[in-house]
Coordinates of C-alpha atoms in Angstrom, one line a residue:
M1 CA 131.7 93.3 88.4
R2 CA 129.4 90.8 90.0
D3 CA 130.4 91.8 93.5
S4 CA 129.4 95.4 92.8
L5 CA 126.1 94.2 91.5
Y6 CA 125.5 92.4 94.8
V7 CA 126.4 95.4 96.8
Q8 CA 124.2 97.7 94.7
A9 CA 121.3 95.3 94.9
F10 CA 121.7 94.9 98.7
L11 CA 121.9 98.7 99.3
S12 CA 118.8 99.2 97.0
S13 CA 116.9 96.6 99.0
L14 CA 117.8 98.2 102.3
E15 CA 116.6 101.6 100.9
V16 CA 113.3 100.2 99.6
A17 CA 112.7 98.3 102.9
A18 CA 113.5 101.3 105.0
V19 CA 111.2 103.6 103.0
S20 CA 108.4 101.0 103.0
T21 CA 108.7 100.5 106.8
A22 CA 108.5 104.3 107.3
L23 CA 105.4 104.5 105.2
C24 CA 103.8 101.6 106.9
L25 CA 104.5 103.2 110.3
A26 CA 103.1 106.5 109.2
L27 CA 99.9 104.9 108.0
G28 CA 99.6 102.1 110.5
Y29 CA 100.2 104.0 113.7
P30 CA 97.0 106.2 113.4
M31 CA 95.0 103.2 112.3
A32 CA 96.2 101.1 115.3
Y33 CA 95.6 104.0 117.7
G34 CA 92.1 104.5 116.3
I35 CA 91.3 100.8 116.7
A36 CA 92.7 100.7 120.2
R37 CA 90.7 103.8 121.3
S38 CA 87.5 102.8 119.7
G39 CA 84.6 101.1 121.5
R40 CA 84.9 97.5 122.3
R41 CA 81.9 96.6 120.1
W42 CA 83.7 98.1 117.1
R43 CA 87.2 96.6 117.7
G44 CA 86.4 93.2 116.4
A45 CA 85.0 94.5 113.2
L46 CA 87.9 96.9 112.6
L47 CA 90.5 94.2 113.2
L48 CA 88.5 91.9 110.8
L49 CA 88.9 94.6 108.1
V50 CA 92.6 94.7 108.7
L51 CA 92.9 90.9 108.4
L52 CA 90.5 90.7 105.5
P53 CA 93.2 90.9 102.7
F54 CA 94.8 87.8 104.1
W55 CA 91.8 85.8 103.0
T56 CA 93.0 86.3 99.4
S57 CA 96.1 84.9 97.9
F58 CA 99.2 87.2 98.0
L59 CA 99.8 86.8 94.3
V60 CA 96.2 87.6 93.4
R61 CA 96.4 90.9 95.4
V62 CA 99.6 91.9 93.5
Y63 CA 98.0 91.1 90.2
A64 CA 95.0 93.2 91.2
W65 CA 97.3 96.2 91.7
M66 CA 98.6 95.6 88.2
G67 CA 95.0 96.0 86.9
L68 CA 94.5 99.1 89.0
L69 CA 97.8 100.9 88.1
G70 CA 98.0 100.0 84.4
N71 CA 97.7 102.5 81.6
N72 CA 94.2 101.1 81.0
G73 CA 93.5 100.4 84.6
L74 CA 90.7 101.7 86.9
I75 CA 92.7 104.6 88.3
N76 CA 93.7 106.0 84.9
E77 CA 90.2 105.5 83.5
L78 CA 88.7 107.3 86.4
L79 CA 91.2 110.2 86.1
L80 CA 90.4 110.5 82.4
A81 CA 86.7 110.3 82.9
L82 CA 86.9 113.2 85.5
H83 CA 89.1 115.2 83.0
L84 CA 91.8 115.5 85.6
V85 CA 94.5 114.2 83.1
D86 CA 94.7 114.3 79.3
E87 CA 96.6 111.1 78.9
P88 CA 97.2 108.0 81.1
I89 CA 99.7 108.4 83.9
V90 CA 102.5 105.8 83.8
M91 CA 102.3 104.2 87.3
L92 CA 103.0 100.5 86.6
Q93 CA 106.6 99.3 86.4
T94 CA 107.8 102.2 88.5
R95 CA 109.1 102.6 92.0
F96 CA 105.8 104.2 93.0
A97 CA 104.0 101.0 92.1
M98 CA 106.5 98.9 94.0
Y99 CA 106.1 101.0 97.2
V100 CA 102.3 100.8 96.8
G101 CA 102.4 97.0 96.6
I102 CA 104.8 96.6 99.5
V103 CA 103.0 99.0 101.8
Y104 CA 99.6 97.4 101.0
S105 CA 100.9 93.9 101.5
Y106 CA 102.8 94.4 104.7
L107 CA 100.6 97.2 106.4
P108 CA 98.7 94.6 108.6
F109 CA 102.1 93.4 110.0
M110 CA 102.6 97.0 111.3
I111 CA 99.0 97.5 112.6
L112 CA 98.6 94.4 114.7
P113 CA 101.7 94.7 117.0
L114 CA 100.9 98.4 117.5
Y115 CA 97.3 97.6 118.3
A116 CA 98.4 94.9 120.8
N117 CA 100.7 97.4 122.5
L118 CA 98.3 100.4 122.5
E119 CA 95.4 98.4 123.7
R120 CA 97.2 97.6 126.9
H121 CA 98.1 101.2 127.8
D122 CA 96.6 102.6 131.0
E123 CA 94.5 105.6 130.1
S124 CA 94.9 107.0 133.7
L125 CA 98.5 107.9 132.8
R126 CA 97.5 110.1 129.9
E127 CA 94.6 111.6 131.9
A128 CA 97.0 112.4 134.7
A129 CA 99.4 114.2 132.3
V130 CA 96.4 116.3 130.9
D131 CA 95.3 117.0 134.5
L132 CA 98.8 118.3 135.3
G133 CA 98.6 120.8 132.4
A134 CA 99.9 118.9 129.4
T135 CA 98.2 119.5 126.1
P136 CA 96.9 116.4 124.3
L137 CA 99.8 116.5 121.8
R138 CA 102.3 116.8 124.7
A139 CA 100.7 114.0 126.6
F140 CA 100.9 111.8 123.5
L141 CA 104.5 112.6 122.8
H142 CA 105.6 112.1 126.4
V143 CA 103.4 109.3 127.6
T144 CA 101.7 107.3 124.7
L145 CA 104.6 107.4 122.2
P146 CA 107.3 106.2 124.6
L147 CA 105.1 103.4 125.9
S148 CA 104.4 102.3 122.3
L149 CA 108.1 101.9 121.3
P150 CA 108.1 98.1 121.7
G151 CA 105.1 97.9 119.3
I152 CA 106.8 100.2 116.9
V153 CA 110.0 98.2 116.9
A154 CA 108.1 94.9 116.6
G155 CA 106.0 96.1 113.7
S156 CA 109.0 97.7 111.9
M157 CA 110.9 94.5 112.1
L158 CA 108.0 92.5 110.8
V159 CA 107.8 94.8 107.8
F160 CA 111.5 95.5 107.2
I161 CA 112.8 92.0 107.3
P162 CA 110.6 90.4 104.6
A163 CA 110.6 93.6 102.5
V164 CA 114.4 93.4 102.1
G165 CA 114.1 90.0 100.4
E166 CA 110.9 90.7 98.5
F167 CA 110.8 89.2 95.0
V168 CA 107.3 89.0 93.7
I169 CA 106.3 92.7 94.1
P170 CA 109.5 94.2 92.5
R171 CA 109.2 91.7 89.7
L172 CA 105.5 92.4 88.8
L173 CA 105.1 96.0 89.8
G174 CA 108.6 97.5 89.8
G175 CA 110.5 98.8 86.8
A176 CA 113.9 98.0 85.4
D177 CA 115.6 100.2 88.0
S178 CA 114.0 98.3 90.9
L179 CA 117.1 96.3 91.6
M180 CA 116.4 94.1 94.6
I181 CA 118.5 91.4 96.2
G182 CA 115.6 88.9 95.8
R183 CA 115.6 89.3 92.0
V184 CA 119.4 89.0 91.8
L185 CA 119.4 85.9 93.9
W186 CA 116.6 84.4 91.6
D187 CA 118.7 85.1 88.6
E188 CA 121.8 83.7 90.1
F189 CA 120.0 80.5 91.2
F190 CA 117.8 79.7 88.2
S191 CA 119.3 81.6 85.2
N192 CA 123.1 81.7 85.8
R193 CA 123.1 78.5 87.8
D194 CA 125.7 80.0 90.1
W195 CA 124.5 78.2 93.2
P196 CA 127.7 78.6 95.4
G197 CA 127.8 82.4 94.9
A198 CA 124.1 82.9 95.3
S199 CA 124.1 80.7 98.5
A200 CA 127.0 82.8 99.9
V201 CA 125.1 86.0 99.2
A202 CA 121.9 84.6 100.8
V203 CA 123.9 83.6 104.0
V204 CA 125.4 87.1 104.2
L205 CA 121.9 88.6 103.9
L206 CA 120.7 86.3 106.6
V207 CA 123.5 87.3 109.0
V208 CA 123.0 91.0 108.3
L209 CA 119.3 90.7 109.2
V210 CA 119.8 88.5 112.2
I211 CA 122.4 90.6 113.9
P212 CA 120.0 93.6 114.7
I213 CA 117.4 91.1 116.0
V214 CA 119.9 89.6 118.4
I215 CA 121.2 93.0 119.6
L216 CA 117.6 94.2 120.1
Q217 CA 116.6 91.1 122.1
R218 CA 119.7 91.5 124.4
Y219 CA 118.8 95.2 124.9
W220 CA 115.2 94.2 125.8
A221 CA 116.4 91.5 128.2
R222 CA 118.8 94.0 129.8
E223 CA 116.0 96.5 130.2
A224 CA 113.6 93.9 131.6
Q225 CA 116.2 92.8 134.1
G226 CA 117.0 96.3 135.1
S227 CA 113.3 97.2 135.6
A228 CA 112.6 94.2 137.7
M229 CA 112.6 95.1 141.4
P230 CA 114.5 92.6 143.6
R231 CA 112.6 91.3 146.6
R232 CA 114.0 92.6 149.8
A233 CA 114.8 90.1 152.5
T234 CA 112.7 90.5 155.7
P235 CA 114.9 92.2 158.3
A236 CA 115.4 90.5 161.7
R237 CA 114.1 93.6 163.4
A238 CA 110.8 93.3 161.5
T239 CA 110.6 89.6 162.6
G240 CA 111.2 90.6 166.1
G241 CA 108.5 93.3 165.9
G242 CA 106.0 90.8 164.6
A243 CA 106.8 88.4 167.5
S244 CA 106.4 91.2 170.1
L245 CA 103.1 92.2 168.5
Q246 CA 101.9 88.6 168.8
R247 CA 102.9 88.5 172.5
E248 CA 101.0 91.7 173.2
L249 CA 97.9 90.1 171.5
D250 CA 98.3 87.1 173.7
E251 CA 98.6 89.2 176.8
S252 CA 95.4 91.2 175.9
E253 CA 93.5 88.0 175.4
R254 CA 94.6 86.3 178.6
P255 CA 92.0 87.9 180.9
M256 CA 89.2 86.8 178.5
R257 CA 90.5 83.2 178.5
E258 CA 90.8 83.3 182.4
S259 CA 87.3 84.5 182.8
K260 CA 86.0 81.8 180.5
A261 CA 87.9 79.2 182.5
R262 CA 86.4 80.4 185.8
S263 CA 82.9 80.3 184.4

């Protein structure tokens, strides 16, 4: 019975983390692209706005969303004042609230790696594609997007890995159906006092999350090794050609040296 609970919680955590990562990518890529293509005088201010939430405690930000999404929260009060709804919408203690909290909290971890990647792109490649007849969309899909894959992978891992073991957001914003492995481990450690079982589940979770990272690092190392061009050894023929060229230069300078010696 408990094993099935662990499996269900683990699968639910993977689902929530995957959906949250996809939402962060859908929101973060246009933002990172806009920052990378903006003027240099605006990039610092835009990056500051991305980092600004980190100046506030993570727990305080989650509690702020509780105030916004509650039945008497700001969002429902605004909807009622505009006569868009007749009664408050239940948003708190739902999966929607949980996704909102996770995406809001981890969105900067998606934007920053993407910005670091997109900012280093050579604009002449995209301009060359456009000059060769590609539409802006086609140039983006065939030039910009493939070059930004390392940033996409890095940002996705920075969001997916902590989202799998998230505990605070599902506990405060999620409902009873938001079964996450973090909540299960908390209950096993501090409520049931089953430390050996909870430790085993935590180790299994760690191994499952580490394996994709190791595989990805090996893939990147293989790609980097394959793309590195080996230096060619200098052929003996080239060396001989250089020596013969030097002899020709010496022969051409000999009359000048002889004339200097006579004078």
